[in-house]
Each structure stands twice: as C-alpha cells, then as structure tokens.
Coordinates of C-alpha atoms in Angstrom, one line a residue:
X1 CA 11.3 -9.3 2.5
X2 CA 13.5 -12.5 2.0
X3 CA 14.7 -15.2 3.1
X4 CA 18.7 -14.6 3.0
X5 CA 21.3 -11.9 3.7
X6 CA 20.7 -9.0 6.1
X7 CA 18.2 -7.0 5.2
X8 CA 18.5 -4.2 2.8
X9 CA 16.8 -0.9 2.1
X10 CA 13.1 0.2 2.2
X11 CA 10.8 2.6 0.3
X12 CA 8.0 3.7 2.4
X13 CA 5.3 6.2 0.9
X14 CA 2.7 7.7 2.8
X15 CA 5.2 7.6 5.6
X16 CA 4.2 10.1 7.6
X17 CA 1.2 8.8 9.4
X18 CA -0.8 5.9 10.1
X19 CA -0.3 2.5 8.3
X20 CA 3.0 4.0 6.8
X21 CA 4.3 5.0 10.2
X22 CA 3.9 1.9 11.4
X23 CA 5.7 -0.1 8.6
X24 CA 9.0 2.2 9.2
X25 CA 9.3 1.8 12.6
X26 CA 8.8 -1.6 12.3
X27 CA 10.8 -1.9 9.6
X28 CA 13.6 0.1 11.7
X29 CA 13.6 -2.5 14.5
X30 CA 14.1 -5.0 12.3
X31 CA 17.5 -3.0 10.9
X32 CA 16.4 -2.1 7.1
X33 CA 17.6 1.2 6.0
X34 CA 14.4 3.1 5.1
X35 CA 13.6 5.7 2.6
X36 CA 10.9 7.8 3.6
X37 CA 8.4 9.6 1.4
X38 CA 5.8 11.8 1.9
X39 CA 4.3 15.5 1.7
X40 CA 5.3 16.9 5.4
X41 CA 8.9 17.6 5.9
X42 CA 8.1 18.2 9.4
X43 CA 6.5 14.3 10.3
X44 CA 9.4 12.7 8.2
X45 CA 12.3 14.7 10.5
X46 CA 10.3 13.2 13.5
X47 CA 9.8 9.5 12.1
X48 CA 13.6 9.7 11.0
X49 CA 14.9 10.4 14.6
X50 CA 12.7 7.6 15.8
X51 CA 13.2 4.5 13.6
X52 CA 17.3 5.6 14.3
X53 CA 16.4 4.7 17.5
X54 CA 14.8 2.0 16.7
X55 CA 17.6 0.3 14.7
X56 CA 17.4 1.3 11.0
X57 CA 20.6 0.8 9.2
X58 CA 20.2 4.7 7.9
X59 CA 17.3 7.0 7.1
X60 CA 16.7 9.0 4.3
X61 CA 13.6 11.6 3.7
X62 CA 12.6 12.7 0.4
X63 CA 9.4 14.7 0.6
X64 CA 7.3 14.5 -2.4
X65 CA 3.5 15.0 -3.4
X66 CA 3.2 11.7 -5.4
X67 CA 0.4 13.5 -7.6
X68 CA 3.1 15.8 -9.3
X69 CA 4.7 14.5 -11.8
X70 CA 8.3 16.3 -11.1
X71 CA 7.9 14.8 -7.6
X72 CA 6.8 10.9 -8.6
X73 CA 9.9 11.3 -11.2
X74 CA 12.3 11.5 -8.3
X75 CA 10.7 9.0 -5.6
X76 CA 10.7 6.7 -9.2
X77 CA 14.7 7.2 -9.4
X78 CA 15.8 6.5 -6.0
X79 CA 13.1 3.2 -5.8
X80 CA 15.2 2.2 -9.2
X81 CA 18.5 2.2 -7.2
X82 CA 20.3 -1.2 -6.7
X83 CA 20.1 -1.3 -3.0
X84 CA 16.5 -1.3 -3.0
X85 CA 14.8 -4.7 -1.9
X86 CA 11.2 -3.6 -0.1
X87 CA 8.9 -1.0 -2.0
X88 CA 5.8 -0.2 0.5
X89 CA 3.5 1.6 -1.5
X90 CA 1.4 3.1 0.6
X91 CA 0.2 6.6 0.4
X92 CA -3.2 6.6 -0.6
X93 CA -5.8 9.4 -0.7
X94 CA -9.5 9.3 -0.6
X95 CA -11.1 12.1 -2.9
X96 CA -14.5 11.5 -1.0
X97 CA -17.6 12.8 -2.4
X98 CA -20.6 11.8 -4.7
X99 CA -19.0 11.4 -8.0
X100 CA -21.3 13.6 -10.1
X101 CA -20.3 16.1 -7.5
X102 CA -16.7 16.1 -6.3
X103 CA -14.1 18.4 -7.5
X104 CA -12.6 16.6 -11.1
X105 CA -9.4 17.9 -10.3
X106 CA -9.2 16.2 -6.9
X107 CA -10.4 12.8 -8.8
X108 CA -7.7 12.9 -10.7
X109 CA -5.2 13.4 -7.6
X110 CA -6.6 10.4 -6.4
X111 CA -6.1 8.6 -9.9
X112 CA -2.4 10.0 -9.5
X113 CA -1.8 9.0 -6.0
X114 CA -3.5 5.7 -6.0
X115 CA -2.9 4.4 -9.5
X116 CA -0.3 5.8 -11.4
X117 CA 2.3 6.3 -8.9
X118 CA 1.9 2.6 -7.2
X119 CA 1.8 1.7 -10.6
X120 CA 5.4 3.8 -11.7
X121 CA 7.2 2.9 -8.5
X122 CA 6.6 -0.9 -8.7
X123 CA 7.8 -1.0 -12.1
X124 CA 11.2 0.9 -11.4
X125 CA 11.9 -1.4 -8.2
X126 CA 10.7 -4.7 -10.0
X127 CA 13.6 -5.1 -12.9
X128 CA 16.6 -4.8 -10.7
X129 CA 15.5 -7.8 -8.3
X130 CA 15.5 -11.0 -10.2
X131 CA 19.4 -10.3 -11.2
X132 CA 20.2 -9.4 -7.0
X133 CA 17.6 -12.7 -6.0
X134 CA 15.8 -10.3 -3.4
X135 CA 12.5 -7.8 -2.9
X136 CA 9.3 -7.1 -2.5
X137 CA 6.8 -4.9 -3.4
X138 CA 3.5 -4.2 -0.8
X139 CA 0.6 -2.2 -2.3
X140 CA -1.5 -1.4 0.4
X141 CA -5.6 -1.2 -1.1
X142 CA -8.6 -1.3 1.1
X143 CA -11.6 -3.9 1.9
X144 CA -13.6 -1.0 -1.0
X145 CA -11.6 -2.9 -3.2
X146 CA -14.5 -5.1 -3.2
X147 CA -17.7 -3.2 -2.4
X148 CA -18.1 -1.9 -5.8
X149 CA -22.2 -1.5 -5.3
X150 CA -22.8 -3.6 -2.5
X151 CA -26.0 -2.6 -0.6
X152 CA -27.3 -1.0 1.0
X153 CA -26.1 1.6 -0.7
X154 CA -23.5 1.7 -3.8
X155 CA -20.3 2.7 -1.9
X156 CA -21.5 6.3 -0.8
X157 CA -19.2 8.7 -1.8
X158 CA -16.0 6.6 -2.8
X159 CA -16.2 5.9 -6.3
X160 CA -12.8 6.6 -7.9
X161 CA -11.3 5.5 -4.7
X162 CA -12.4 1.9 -4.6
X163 CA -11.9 1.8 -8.1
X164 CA -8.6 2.4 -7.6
X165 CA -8.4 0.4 -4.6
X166 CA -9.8 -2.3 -7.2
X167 CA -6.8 -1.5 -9.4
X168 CA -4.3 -2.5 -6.9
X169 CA -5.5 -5.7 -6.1
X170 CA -5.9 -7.0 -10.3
X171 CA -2.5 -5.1 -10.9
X172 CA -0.5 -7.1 -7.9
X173 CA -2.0 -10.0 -8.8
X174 CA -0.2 -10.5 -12.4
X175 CA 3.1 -9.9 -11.3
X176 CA 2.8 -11.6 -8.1
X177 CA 2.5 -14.8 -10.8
X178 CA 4.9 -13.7 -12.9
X179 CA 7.7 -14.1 -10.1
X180 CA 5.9 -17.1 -8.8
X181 CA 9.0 -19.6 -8.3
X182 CA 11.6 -16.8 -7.7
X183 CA 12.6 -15.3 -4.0
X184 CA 10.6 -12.3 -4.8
X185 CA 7.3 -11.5 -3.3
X186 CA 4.5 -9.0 -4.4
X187 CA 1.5 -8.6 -2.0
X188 CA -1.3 -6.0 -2.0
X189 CA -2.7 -5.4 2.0
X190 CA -6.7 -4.8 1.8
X191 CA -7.4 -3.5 5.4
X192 CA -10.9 -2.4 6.5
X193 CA -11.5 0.9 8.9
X194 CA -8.0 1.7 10.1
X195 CA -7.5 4.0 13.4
X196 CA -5.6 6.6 11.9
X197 CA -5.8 9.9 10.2
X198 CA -7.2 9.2 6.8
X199 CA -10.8 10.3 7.4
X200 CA -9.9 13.6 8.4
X201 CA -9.1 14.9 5.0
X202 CA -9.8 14.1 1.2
X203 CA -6.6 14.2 0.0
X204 CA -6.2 17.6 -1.6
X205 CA -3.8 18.7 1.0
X206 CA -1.9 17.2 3.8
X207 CA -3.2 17.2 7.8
X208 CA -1.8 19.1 9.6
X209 CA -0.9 19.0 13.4
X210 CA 0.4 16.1 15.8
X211 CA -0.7 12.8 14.6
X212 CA -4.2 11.6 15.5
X213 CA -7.2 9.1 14.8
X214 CA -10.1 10.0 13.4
X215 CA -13.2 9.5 15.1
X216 CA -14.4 6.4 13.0
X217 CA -11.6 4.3 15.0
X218 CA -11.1 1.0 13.4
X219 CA -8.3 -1.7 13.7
X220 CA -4.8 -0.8 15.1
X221 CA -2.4 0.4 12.3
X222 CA 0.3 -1.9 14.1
X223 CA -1.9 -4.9 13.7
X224 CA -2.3 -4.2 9.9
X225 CA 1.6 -4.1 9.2
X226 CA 1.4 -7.5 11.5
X227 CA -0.7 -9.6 9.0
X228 CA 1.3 -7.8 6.2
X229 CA 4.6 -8.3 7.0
X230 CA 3.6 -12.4 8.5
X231 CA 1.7 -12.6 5.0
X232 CA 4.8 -11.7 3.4
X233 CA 6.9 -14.0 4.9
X234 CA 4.3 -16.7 4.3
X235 CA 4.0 -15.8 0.3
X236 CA 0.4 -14.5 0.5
X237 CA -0.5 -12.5 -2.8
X238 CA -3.7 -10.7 -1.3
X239 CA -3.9 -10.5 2.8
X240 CA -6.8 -9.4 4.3
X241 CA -6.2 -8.2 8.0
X242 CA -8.5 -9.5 10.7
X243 CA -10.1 -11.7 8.1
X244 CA -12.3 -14.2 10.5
X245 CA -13.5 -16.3 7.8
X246 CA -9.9 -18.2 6.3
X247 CA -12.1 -19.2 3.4
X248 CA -13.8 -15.9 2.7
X249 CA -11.0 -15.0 0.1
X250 CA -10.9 -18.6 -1.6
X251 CA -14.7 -18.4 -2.2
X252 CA -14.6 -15.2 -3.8
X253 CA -11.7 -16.6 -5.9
X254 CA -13.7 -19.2 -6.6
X255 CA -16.6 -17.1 -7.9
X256 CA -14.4 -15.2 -10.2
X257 CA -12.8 -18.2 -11.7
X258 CA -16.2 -19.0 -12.4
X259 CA -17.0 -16.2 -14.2
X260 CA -13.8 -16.7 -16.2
X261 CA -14.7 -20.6 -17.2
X262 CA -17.8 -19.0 -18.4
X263 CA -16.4 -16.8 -20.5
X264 CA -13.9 -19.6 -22.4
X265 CA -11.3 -18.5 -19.7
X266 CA -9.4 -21.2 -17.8
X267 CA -7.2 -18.5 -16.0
X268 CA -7.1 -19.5 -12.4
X269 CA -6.8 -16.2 -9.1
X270 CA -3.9 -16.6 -7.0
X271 CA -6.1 -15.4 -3.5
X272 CA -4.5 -15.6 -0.1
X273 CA -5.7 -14.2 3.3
X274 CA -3.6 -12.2 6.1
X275 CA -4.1 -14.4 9.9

C-alpha cells in the first residue's frame, strides 16, 4: 500500500478461499489490479468475475501449487514484474499431525508452501520497489507463531507449521527495518482461529466444493484483512488481529530484547499490534 498515485497491481496467493478471498475483493473495491494465485482453477474463475464487479482495474488467474518448484518459478516471475506494488503472501498449509508421525513428504509441502515460497516471492517483488518509491509485502503467519511449547500441551499436532509460522514473523521483521525510512512497507498478519476452510484439510490436496467454514469457527476473515490493511497504512511491522491487550506485543518485545542484552546483543524488535 502507499501513500501516492493510484493504486497499482496486487499478488494474492492462497486466493481462493478464506483470508485470501477476502483481501482480493477488498483489494478490488479499492481498484488495484489483482493477480490471483492458487491451486483451483474453478474458485479463481469465480473470485475473478466478482472482484470485476467489485472495481479491480483487471484480473489475472495463474493457478499454481506453490510446493512445485515449476509452479513457484512462474508465480516468482510475474511477482518480479514492474507493475507490481502489493505481494499478499498468503497461502499457507497446515501438515497437521504428531511430528514423529505425519507423513515427511507432506512436512516438507508445508516447508515449501510456508517457507520457501513466501520466502522466493518476497525477494522477487522487493528489488524493483525502492527505484518506483512504492510496495508492500503482507506475509500472513498465525498466533502459533508464538506457542512453541506453551502448556498445557506443546502445540498438539503443529510442529512444522508454527515453526514456519515462526519463520515468517523473524524473516519480515529484517527487511521491514531494512526499508525503515523509505515508502515501502513489509508487515507479517498473525491471526488466531479464523472462520474459514483451513481446518478441513492438511494441505496435501486442495478442498473441494463451495466455499465453507469449518466447524472450529473463529474471527471473521473480513475482520482480519481489516487490521491488516489499517496496520499497513499505519506502518505496523507485526499486527495482531483482535489483539485486546495494545501492550501484549511490546512486552513480548521487550522480553526478547532482554534475552538479546543478555547475550552481548543490543539489537532492538521492531513489534507493532493490529487495532
């Protein structure tokens, strides 16, 4: 997001459901041209026709598994291209299951998915947007991103995916203050239980069918792209969505500089929270 000029174009993974979803169509109505990306040709055709309607400048649909390498390659191009000012990183998959027992292959789809391709499609949107004075980057994480092996239990069955959860919010952090000063903005999301889909798979495959909720409920994926996009605007690095204690965030920051000052470290967390 910026400050100045119209807006431009947007990269939206994981667009075919949920918190995705919801950041193209409001992305639409706010006239960005989108580029849509995700595994089911059939939900991007019908999120295309809608944000149109909605208002966006143009719509394209590039359907790609982001844990293939052929596929990443070509989502990586087209977030390189010079009319690219918003990357929304946000398909995410959950590989659920105790670790000692869950299918390694499926692990490393996660790994692929949640690490490697957020990682690859920041760094080919990044470069270009000093020179043009424009973009943004949102990774969207998870509030596992800071469970770890909180009790009463150690994260049942999530262990790669907070980890990479975890990796999200240390790897926006540094080049959110690297472009400190400058019009860009980089910002990782950290929502808790979401109402959409994401529970009723692990990832291997795609859902199929109308869109739904799972059962688990959870905060409104239109209220999570809310304290995003106002987080954006306001220059928050990490946002927290329905965060009811505005300090909780600066405390924890607090406790991890404290760690680092222990260590010889003088390094200081750049920790925001989402209203």
């Amino acid at each position: 997001m910026t400050s100045h000029d119209a807006p431009g174009t947007a990269v939206v993974t994981g667009a075919s459901s949920g918190i995705g979803w919801e950041y193209a169509t409001r992305l639409a109505a706010r006239g960005w041209g989108l580029v849509l990306v995700a595994r089911r040709a059939e939900r991007l055709d019908v999120l295309a026709k809608e944000a149109l309607k909605e208002g966006a400048a143009g719509v394209e649909t590039l359907v790609a598994d982001l844990g293939s390498p052929e596929d990443l390659s070509r989502v990586v191009e087209r977030a390189a291209g010079d009319d690219i000012d918003l990357v929304v990183n946000n398909a995410g998959i959950n590989g659920y299951g105790p670790f000692a027992e869950v299918d390694a292959g499926l692990l490393t789809r996660v790994l692929n998915v949640n690490v490697v391709a957020l990682t690859a499609l920041t760094r080919a949107a990044v470069p270009g947007m000093p020179a043009r004075g424009r973009g943004a980057v949102i990774n969207v994480a998870s509030l596992p991103a800071f469970a770890g092996d909180l009790p009463p239990d150690p994260l049942p069955r999530r262990a790669v995916y907070a980890g990479s959860k975890g990796y999200a919010v240390a790897f926006t952090r540094t080049p959110a203050a690297e472009l400190a000063g400058t019009p860009l903005r980089v910002q990782v999301v950290c929502p808790g239980l979401t109402a959409t889909e994401f529970h009723l798979g692990a990832g291997d495959a795609p859902v199929r069918g109308e869109r739904r909720v799972h059962d688990e409920g959870g905060m409104p994926a239109a209220d999570v792209v809310t304290a995003s996009l106002a987080g954006l605007e306001a220059g928050e690095v990490v946002c927290v969505p329905g965060l009811t204690d505005a300090e909780a965030v600066a405390r924890l920051a607090e406790a991890e500089l404290g760690l680092r000052a222990g260590s010889g470290s003088r390094m200081a967390p750049r920790y925001s929270h989402g209203e």
